[in-house]
mmCIF file of C-alpha atoms and ligand atoms in Angstrom:
data_model
loop_
_atom_site.group_PDB
_atom_site.id
_atom_site.type_symbol
_atom_site.label_atom_id
_atom_site.label_comp_id
_atom_site.label_asym_id
_atom_site.label_seq_id
_atom_site.Cartn_x
_atom_site.Cartn_y
_atom_site.Cartn_z
ATOM 1 C CA MET A 23 -9.454 -29.503 51.585
ATOM 2 C CA GLN A 24 -6.198 -30.811 50.376
ATOM 3 C CA HIS A 25 -5.880 -32.165 46.749
ATOM 4 C CA SER A 26 -3.198 -34.953 45.315
ATOM 5 C CA THR A 27 -0.645 -33.356 42.880
ATOM 6 C CA GLY A 28 -1.808 -35.716 39.748
ATOM 7 C CA TYR A 29 -5.785 -33.420 40.469
ATOM 8 C CA ILE A 30 -3.938 -30.218 40.287
ATOM 9 C CA ILE A 31 -2.181 -30.729 37.132
ATOM 10 C CA GLY A 32 -5.109 -32.570 35.893
ATOM 11 C CA PHE A 33 -7.420 -29.395 36.408
ATOM 12 C CA ALA A 34 -4.887 -26.864 35.075
ATOM 13 C CA ALA A 35 -4.681 -29.146 32.011
ATOM 14 C CA ALA A 36 -8.634 -29.776 31.839
ATOM 15 C CA VAL A 37 -9.084 -25.893 31.857
ATOM 16 C CA CYS A 38 -6.659 -25.491 29.173
ATOM 17 C CA LEU A 39 -7.962 -28.098 27.026
ATOM 18 C CA VAL A 40 -11.495 -25.854 27.358
ATOM 19 C CA ALA A 41 -9.776 -22.408 27.197
ATOM 20 C CA SER A 42 -7.771 -23.284 23.676
ATOM 21 C CA LEU A 43 -10.596 -24.644 21.896
ATOM 22 C CA PHE A 44 -12.963 -21.696 22.729
ATOM 23 C CA VAL A 45 -9.682 -19.597 21.440
ATOM 24 C CA ALA A 46 -9.499 -22.020 18.589
ATOM 25 C CA GLY A 47 -13.636 -22.261 17.613
ATOM 26 C CA SER A 48 -13.211 -18.377 17.946
ATOM 27 C CA ALA A 49 -10.537 -18.286 15.261
ATOM 28 C CA VAL A 50 -12.540 -20.471 13.059
ATOM 29 C CA GLY A 51 -16.333 -18.886 13.151
ATOM 30 C CA LEU A 52 -14.468 -15.613 12.766
ATOM 31 C CA LYS A 53 -12.651 -16.309 9.914
ATOM 32 C CA ASP A 54 -15.221 -15.238 7.209
ATOM 33 C CA LEU A 55 -15.429 -12.026 9.658
ATOM 34 C CA GLN A 56 -11.764 -11.120 9.749
ATOM 35 C CA GLU A 57 -11.501 -11.903 5.991
ATOM 36 C CA ALA A 58 -14.674 -9.460 5.296
ATOM 37 C CA ASN A 59 -13.109 -6.542 6.988
ATOM 38 C CA LYS A 60 -9.942 -7.005 5.743
ATOM 39 C CA ARG A 61 -11.826 -6.725 1.970
ATOM 40 C CA LEU A 62 -13.354 -3.593 3.543
ATOM 41 C CA ASP A 63 -10.199 -1.761 4.817
ATOM 42 C CA VAL A 64 -8.374 -2.419 1.533
ATOM 43 C CA GLN A 65 -11.911 -0.781 0.047
ATOM 44 C CA LYS A 66 -11.781 2.321 2.317
ATOM 45 C CA LYS A 67 -7.847 2.456 1.485
ATOM 46 C CA VAL A 68 -7.942 2.452 -2.452
ATOM 47 C CA LEU A 69 -11.031 5.160 -1.993
ATOM 48 C CA THR A 70 -9.507 7.569 -0.015
ATOM 49 C CA VAL A 71 -5.879 7.315 -1.697
ATOM 50 C CA ALA A 72 -8.262 8.030 -5.205
ATOM 51 C CA GLY A 73 -9.912 11.375 -3.305
ATOM 52 C CA LEU A 74 -12.989 9.699 -3.095
ATOM 53 C CA MET A 75 -13.855 8.955 0.507
ATOM 54 C CA ASP A 76 -12.228 10.925 3.256
ATOM 55 C CA ALA A 77 -10.950 8.603 5.423
ATOM 56 C CA ASP A 78 -12.860 9.951 8.612
ATOM 57 C CA ALA A 79 -16.219 10.319 6.718
ATOM 58 C CA GLY A 80 -18.023 7.178 8.812
ATOM 59 C CA LEU A 81 -19.392 5.761 5.828
ATOM 60 C CA SER A 82 -21.086 1.740 6.859
ATOM 61 C CA ALA A 83 -19.211 -0.991 5.647
ATOM 62 C CA ASP A 84 -22.584 -0.955 2.720
ATOM 63 C CA GLU A 85 -21.772 2.571 1.329
ATOM 64 C CA VAL A 86 -18.534 1.760 0.973
ATOM 65 C CA ASN A 87 -18.663 -1.185 -1.195
ATOM 66 C CA ALA A 88 -21.385 0.449 -3.094
ATOM 67 C CA LEU A 89 -18.984 3.243 -3.669
ATOM 68 C CA TYR A 90 -16.558 0.909 -4.385
ATOM 69 C CA THR A 91 -17.801 -1.166 -6.370
ATOM 70 C CA GLU A 92 -19.247 1.699 -8.850
ATOM 71 C CA SER A 93 -15.978 3.644 -9.397
ATOM 72 C CA ILE A 94 -13.221 0.919 -8.672
ATOM 73 C CA GLN A 95 -11.688 -1.669 -11.374
ATOM 74 C CA PRO A 96 -9.027 -3.839 -9.664
ATOM 75 C CA LYS A 97 -7.085 -5.867 -12.106
ATOM 76 C CA ALA A 98 -4.367 -7.887 -11.698
ATOM 77 C CA ILE A 99 -1.237 -7.417 -14.064
ATOM 78 C CA ASP A 100 1.978 -9.698 -14.227
ATOM 79 C CA LEU A 101 4.549 -7.421 -12.859
ATOM 80 C CA LYS A 102 7.512 -8.112 -14.827
ATOM 81 C CA THR A 103 5.703 -7.518 -18.446
ATOM 82 C CA GLY A 104 3.084 -5.130 -16.949
ATOM 83 C CA ALA A 105 0.481 -7.487 -19.286
ATOM 84 C CA PRO A 106 -2.739 -8.540 -18.026
ATOM 85 C CA ALA A 107 -2.881 -11.660 -15.677
ATOM 86 C CA PRO A 108 -6.733 -12.489 -15.762
ATOM 87 C CA SER A 109 -5.484 -16.004 -14.004
ATOM 88 C CA VAL A 110 -5.843 -13.717 -11.088
ATOM 89 C CA ASP A 111 -9.189 -13.404 -8.545
ATOM 90 C CA VAL A 112 -8.016 -9.924 -7.266
ATOM 91 C CA ALA A 113 -10.831 -10.280 -4.793
ATOM 92 C CA SER A 114 -8.995 -12.773 -2.470
ATOM 93 C CA TYR A 115 -4.967 -12.274 -3.840
ATOM 94 C CA ASP A 116 -2.744 -11.932 -0.870
ATOM 95 C CA GLN A 117 0.182 -9.967 -2.288
ATOM 96 C CA ARG A 118 2.359 -10.341 0.616
ATOM 97 C CA LYS A 119 1.469 -14.046 0.791
ATOM 98 C CA ALA A 120 2.552 -14.461 -2.925
ATOM 99 C CA THR A 121 5.836 -12.352 -2.428
ATOM 100 C CA LYS A 122 6.945 -14.704 0.329
ATOM 101 C CA GLY A 123 6.467 -17.512 -2.291
ATOM 102 C CA ASP A 124 9.053 -19.859 -3.746
ATOM 103 C CA GLY A 125 6.625 -19.930 -7.144
ATOM 104 C CA THR A 126 4.322 -16.830 -7.114
ATOM 105 C CA SER A 127 7.675 -14.525 -6.189
ATOM 106 C CA PHE A 128 11.337 -13.697 -7.562
ATOM 107 C CA VAL A 129 14.328 -12.258 -6.259
ATOM 108 C CA ALA A 130 14.274 -8.585 -5.900
ATOM 109 C CA PRO A 131 16.910 -6.638 -8.312
ATOM 110 C CA GLU A 132 19.027 -4.543 -5.985
ATOM 111 C CA ASN A 133 17.539 -1.728 -4.776
ATOM 112 C CA ALA A 134 17.626 0.758 -1.848
ATOM 113 C CA SER A 135 14.045 0.046 -0.322
ATOM 114 C CA LYS A 136 15.489 -3.635 0.569
ATOM 115 C CA ILE A 137 13.137 -5.473 -1.586
ATOM 116 C CA LEU A 138 13.980 -9.074 -1.713
ATOM 117 C CA ARG A 139 11.307 -10.639 -3.471
ATOM 118 C CA LEU A 140 8.791 -9.361 -6.000
ATOM 119 C CA PRO A 141 5.224 -11.113 -6.573
ATOM 120 C CA ASN A 142 4.946 -12.217 -9.986
ATOM 121 C CA GLU A 143 1.816 -11.032 -10.536
ATOM 122 C CA VAL A 144 0.169 -7.257 -8.270
ATOM 123 C CA VAL A 145 -3.377 -6.214 -8.385
ATOM 124 C CA VAL A 146 -3.921 -2.713 -9.700
ATOM 125 C CA PHE A 147 -7.082 -0.169 -9.877
ATOM 126 C CA ASP A 148 -8.381 1.818 -12.127
ATOM 127 C CA ILE A 149 -10.735 4.843 -10.994
ATOM 128 C CA VAL A 150 -13.276 4.630 -13.320
ATOM 129 C CA GLN A 151 -16.609 7.044 -13.262
ATOM 130 C CA ASP A 152 -19.605 7.372 -15.927
ATOM 131 C CA GLY A 153 -17.179 5.214 -17.848
ATOM 132 C CA GLU A 154 -14.726 7.758 -18.106
ATOM 133 C CA LEU A 155 -10.992 7.250 -16.645
ATOM 134 C CA LYS A 156 -10.172 9.273 -13.247
ATOM 135 C CA GLY A 157 -7.120 7.542 -12.416
ATOM 136 C CA LEU A 158 -4.809 4.450 -11.664
ATOM 137 C CA ILE A 159 -3.916 3.146 -8.365
ATOM 138 C CA LEU A 160 -0.501 1.108 -7.143
ATOM 139 C CA PRO A 161 -0.088 -0.305 -4.191
ATOM 140 C CA ILE A 162 3.607 0.364 -3.085
ATOM 141 C CA GLU A 163 6.056 -1.465 -0.302
ATOM 142 C CA GLY A 164 9.620 -0.680 0.907
ATOM 143 C CA TYR A 165 11.878 0.255 3.757
ATOM 144 C CA GLY A 166 11.502 3.153 6.132
ATOM 145 C CA LEU A 167 13.937 3.502 9.289
ATOM 146 C CA TRP A 168 12.057 0.607 11.748
ATOM 147 C CA GLY A 169 10.972 -1.658 8.737
ATOM 148 C CA PHE A 170 8.336 -1.798 5.956
ATOM 149 C CA LEU A 171 6.114 0.961 4.818
ATOM 150 C CA TYR A 172 3.003 -0.905 2.995
ATOM 151 C CA GLY A 173 0.620 1.917 0.850
ATOM 152 C CA TYR A 174 -1.339 3.420 -2.222
ATOM 153 C CA LEU A 175 0.044 6.367 -4.947
ATOM 154 C CA ALA A 176 -2.982 7.445 -6.948
ATOM 155 C CA LEU A 177 -2.004 9.287 -10.152
ATOM 156 C CA GLU A 178 -4.191 11.069 -13.145
ATOM 157 C CA PRO A 179 -5.233 9.034 -16.107
ATOM 158 C CA ASP A 180 -1.920 11.246 -17.452
ATOM 159 C CA ALA A 181 0.318 8.478 -15.629
ATOM 160 C CA ARG A 182 2.697 11.338 -14.298
ATOM 161 C CA THR A 183 0.793 13.910 -11.982
ATOM 162 C CA ILE A 184 -0.053 12.366 -8.355
ATOM 163 C CA ARG A 185 -3.055 12.170 -7.550
ATOM 164 C CA GLY A 186 -2.577 11.028 -3.531
ATOM 165 C CA ILE A 187 -0.398 8.576 -1.097
ATOM 166 C CA THR A 188 -1.129 6.740 0.966
ATOM 167 C CA PHE A 189 0.029 4.599 4.108
ATOM 168 C CA TYR A 190 -2.002 1.988 5.479
ATOM 169 C CA ASP A 191 0.578 -0.241 7.384
ATOM 170 C CA HIS A 192 4.266 0.864 9.365
ATOM 171 C CA GLY A 193 6.232 0.443 12.261
ATOM 172 C CA GLU A 194 7.722 4.166 12.578
ATOM 173 C CA THR A 195 7.492 6.434 15.166
ATOM 174 C CA PRO A 196 4.497 7.654 15.743
ATOM 175 C CA GLY A 197 4.924 11.785 15.861
ATOM 176 C CA LEU A 198 8.533 11.367 13.379
ATOM 177 C CA GLY A 199 8.296 8.752 10.376
ATOM 178 C CA GLY A 200 4.716 8.172 11.739
ATOM 179 C CA GLU A 201 3.575 11.187 10.195
ATOM 180 C CA VAL A 202 3.848 9.902 7.122
ATOM 181 C CA ASP A 203 -0.317 8.834 8.227
ATOM 182 C CA ASN A 204 -0.875 12.396 8.505
ATOM 183 C CA PRO A 205 -3.685 13.985 6.199
ATOM 184 C CA ARG A 206 -1.844 17.604 6.360
ATOM 185 C CA TRP A 207 1.368 16.039 5.072
ATOM 186 C CA LYS A 208 -0.797 13.755 2.326
ATOM 187 C CA ALA A 209 -2.417 16.689 0.896
ATOM 188 C CA LEU A 210 1.392 17.935 -0.214
ATOM 189 C CA TRP A 211 1.206 15.441 -2.871
ATOM 190 C CA PRO A 212 -1.606 15.446 -4.902
ATOM 191 C CA GLY A 213 -0.178 17.996 -8.418
ATOM 192 C CA ARG A 214 3.111 16.743 -8.605
ATOM 193 C CA LEU A 215 5.265 15.344 -10.641
ATOM 194 C CA ALA A 216 6.028 11.236 -10.273
ATOM 195 C CA PHE A 217 8.426 11.744 -13.762
ATOM 196 C CA ASP A 218 10.578 14.097 -15.408
ATOM 197 C CA ASP A 219 10.384 15.519 -18.438
ATOM 198 C CA ARG A 220 12.272 12.162 -19.699
ATOM 199 C CA GLY A 221 10.112 9.907 -18.065
ATOM 200 C CA LYS A 222 12.102 8.863 -15.320
ATOM 201 C CA PRO A 223 11.196 9.047 -12.092
ATOM 202 C CA ALA A 224 11.697 12.015 -10.050
ATOM 203 C CA ILE A 225 9.480 12.628 -7.312
ATOM 204 C CA THR A 226 11.933 13.515 -4.259
ATOM 205 C CA VAL A 227 11.070 13.806 -0.432
ATOM 206 C CA LYS A 228 13.011 16.448 0.324
ATOM 207 C CA LYS A 229 14.615 17.324 3.741
ATOM 208 C CA GLY A 230 13.163 20.686 4.411
ATOM 209 C CA ILE A 231 9.992 22.547 2.894
ATOM 210 C CA ALA A 232 9.662 21.925 -0.938
ATOM 211 C CA GLY A 233 8.033 25.112 -2.622
ATOM 212 C CA SER A 234 3.882 24.962 -4.347
ATOM 213 C CA VAL A 235 3.407 22.647 -6.677
ATOM 214 C CA GLU A 236 3.687 24.909 -9.245
ATOM 215 C CA ASN A 237 6.882 25.819 -8.499
ATOM 216 C CA ASP A 238 8.390 23.065 -6.877
ATOM 217 C CA PRO A 239 6.547 19.992 -8.695
ATOM 218 C CA TYR A 240 8.770 18.082 -8.058
ATOM 219 C CA GLN A 241 9.703 17.485 -4.118
ATOM 220 C CA VAL A 242 7.817 17.313 -1.374
ATOM 221 C CA ASP A 243 8.106 18.388 2.010
ATOM 222 C CA GLY A 244 10.351 15.984 4.179
ATOM 223 C CA LEU A 245 8.885 14.469 7.696
ATOM 224 C CA SER A 246 11.124 16.599 10.117
ATOM 225 C CA GLY A 247 13.180 14.424 12.424
ATOM 226 C CA ALA A 248 12.560 11.727 10.231
ATOM 227 C CA THR A 249 14.886 12.014 7.259
ATOM 228 C CA ILE A 250 15.515 7.958 7.202
ATOM 229 C CA THR A 251 11.710 7.903 6.450
ATOM 230 C CA SER A 252 11.697 10.791 4.238
ATOM 231 C CA ARG A 253 14.372 9.498 2.315
ATOM 232 C CA GLY A 254 12.963 5.445 2.543
ATOM 233 C CA VAL A 255 9.841 6.684 1.194
ATOM 234 C CA THR A 256 11.493 8.610 -2.150
ATOM 235 C CA ASN A 257 12.978 5.398 -2.322
ATOM 236 C CA LEU A 258 10.118 3.444 -2.789
ATOM 237 C CA VAL A 259 8.138 5.563 -4.181
ATOM 238 C CA ARG A 260 10.914 5.946 -7.096
ATOM 239 C CA PHE A 261 11.685 1.833 -7.073
ATOM 240 C CA TRP A 262 7.583 1.015 -7.720
ATOM 241 C CA LEU A 263 7.231 3.867 -10.471
ATOM 242 C CA GLY A 264 11.028 2.400 -12.223
ATOM 243 C CA ASP A 265 11.823 -0.190 -14.679
ATOM 244 C CA ASP A 266 11.801 -3.167 -11.806
ATOM 245 C CA GLY A 267 8.392 -1.867 -10.621
ATOM 246 C CA PHE A 268 5.498 -0.487 -12.897
ATOM 247 C CA GLY A 269 7.530 0.891 -15.405
ATOM 248 C CA PRO A 270 6.737 -2.115 -18.141
ATOM 249 C CA TYR A 271 2.840 -1.263 -16.654
ATOM 250 C CA LEU A 272 2.969 2.175 -17.288
ATOM 251 C CA ASP A 273 4.548 1.976 -20.845
ATOM 252 C CA LYS A 274 2.077 -0.417 -21.926
ATOM 253 C CA TYR A 275 -0.559 2.026 -20.349
ATOM 254 C CA ARG A 276 0.791 5.029 -22.125
ATOM 255 C CA GLU A 277 0.832 2.795 -25.556
ATOM 256 C CA SER A 278 -2.442 2.398 -25.364
ATOM 257 C CA ALA A 279 -3.572 5.969 -23.730
ATOM 258 C CA GLY A 280 -1.958 7.187 -27.042
HETATM 259 C C1 FMN B 313 12.988 6.460 19.915
HETATM 260 C C2 FMN B 313 13.608 7.311 18.305
HETATM 261 C C3 FMN B 313 12.522 7.270 17.384
HETATM 262 C C4 FMN B 313 12.716 7.571 16.064
HETATM 263 N N1 FMN B 313 12.143 7.579 15.526
HETATM 264 C C5 FMN B 313 12.259 8.117 13.659
HETATM 265 C C6 FMN B 313 11.773 7.402 12.935
HETATM 266 O O1 FMN B 313 10.084 7.393 12.658
HETATM 267 N N2 FMN B 313 12.115 7.774 11.404
HETATM 268 C C7 FMN B 313 13.487 8.742 11.155
HETATM 269 O O2 FMN B 313 12.820 9.271 9.932
HETATM 270 N N3 FMN B 313 13.779 8.968 11.990
HETATM 271 C C8 FMN B 313 13.332 8.432 13.421
HETATM 272 N N4 FMN B 313 14.562 9.115 14.417
HETATM 273 C C9 FMN B 313 15.234 10.030 13.821
HETATM 274 C C10 FMN B 313 16.472 9.184 13.921
HETATM 275 O O3 FMN B 313 17.250 8.017 14.508
HETATM 276 C C11 FMN B 313 17.681 10.751 12.740
HETATM 277 O O4 FMN B 313 17.935 10.701 13.631
HETATM 278 C C12 FMN B 313 16.718 10.837 11.858
HETATM 279 O O5 FMN B 313 16.249 10.423 10.667
HETATM 280 C C13 FMN B 313 17.495 11.500 11.372
HETATM 281 O O6 FMN B 313 16.206 13.592 10.595
HETATM 282 P P1 FMN B 313 16.562 14.938 11.032
HETATM 283 O O7 FMN B 313 18.133 15.079 9.987
HETATM 284 O O8 FMN B 313 15.386 15.356 10.261
HETATM 285 O O9 FMN B 313 16.729 14.993 12.453
HETATM 286 C C14 FMN B 313 13.561 8.695 15.531
HETATM 287 C C15 FMN B 313 14.768 8.643 16.826
HETATM 288 C C16 FMN B 313 14.409 8.362 18.009
HETATM 289 C C17 FMN B 313 15.897 8.581 19.199
#
């Protein structure tokens, strides 16, 4: 059967319209589910870096949520001053989006992590169990080799000893820079010291193998074949621990902890 050109174009347009309505409908219909999955993902990352959950534990969404609600207290802070920012809704705050907005971010001082803008407010987390503070969790990000790495750094209540680190989003090469999310490498971090005796950020991902936590507290093994990513991790961790990152918040925390 022969069809006219007009018929073929009209038929193709109708197919496109039906398909686009289906895609748009699915996107809108699944939005709540996507948001819930995003929240669950953040909860898992935070619990993992806190050392309260094994990444492969296979807990259900309800179990993750229960553990999170029981032991993690998110709170928004003003990055420049470190003071609380109670107007921010911590459950829905999107730091990456805020970092791009004119009214919600500011130009970053020059830095080795290629961070161009900083959000006015940041959500940090207290780890609290049985009413006792067990640690602090800080979001971290910065440039590696191919792009930005996003993660969390957890500190012990002394705000100096590292409790854990995790990177959940990056574009580094699997097997090279991508080893930032290898549990064996992440296991080298707990117990190391983020700051030296004078309170300056000192933790370094060195080229080569570091000593034990006791003998070499400021250094972590470099990722083999990935010196650039390793340097990127040093830069970004030091940036966020420094005066232009969480310095003001950590100073306030230390003052109140006496
Ligand atoms: C395909 C390809 C992917 C690479 N990916 C990474 C990477 O993710 N991170 C990194 O630091 N270096 C990566 N490198 C290596 C860097 O170009 C550079 O040689 C390396 O960082 C130097 O580290 P080394 O002194 O430990 O060898 C990659 C190289 C190639 C060819």
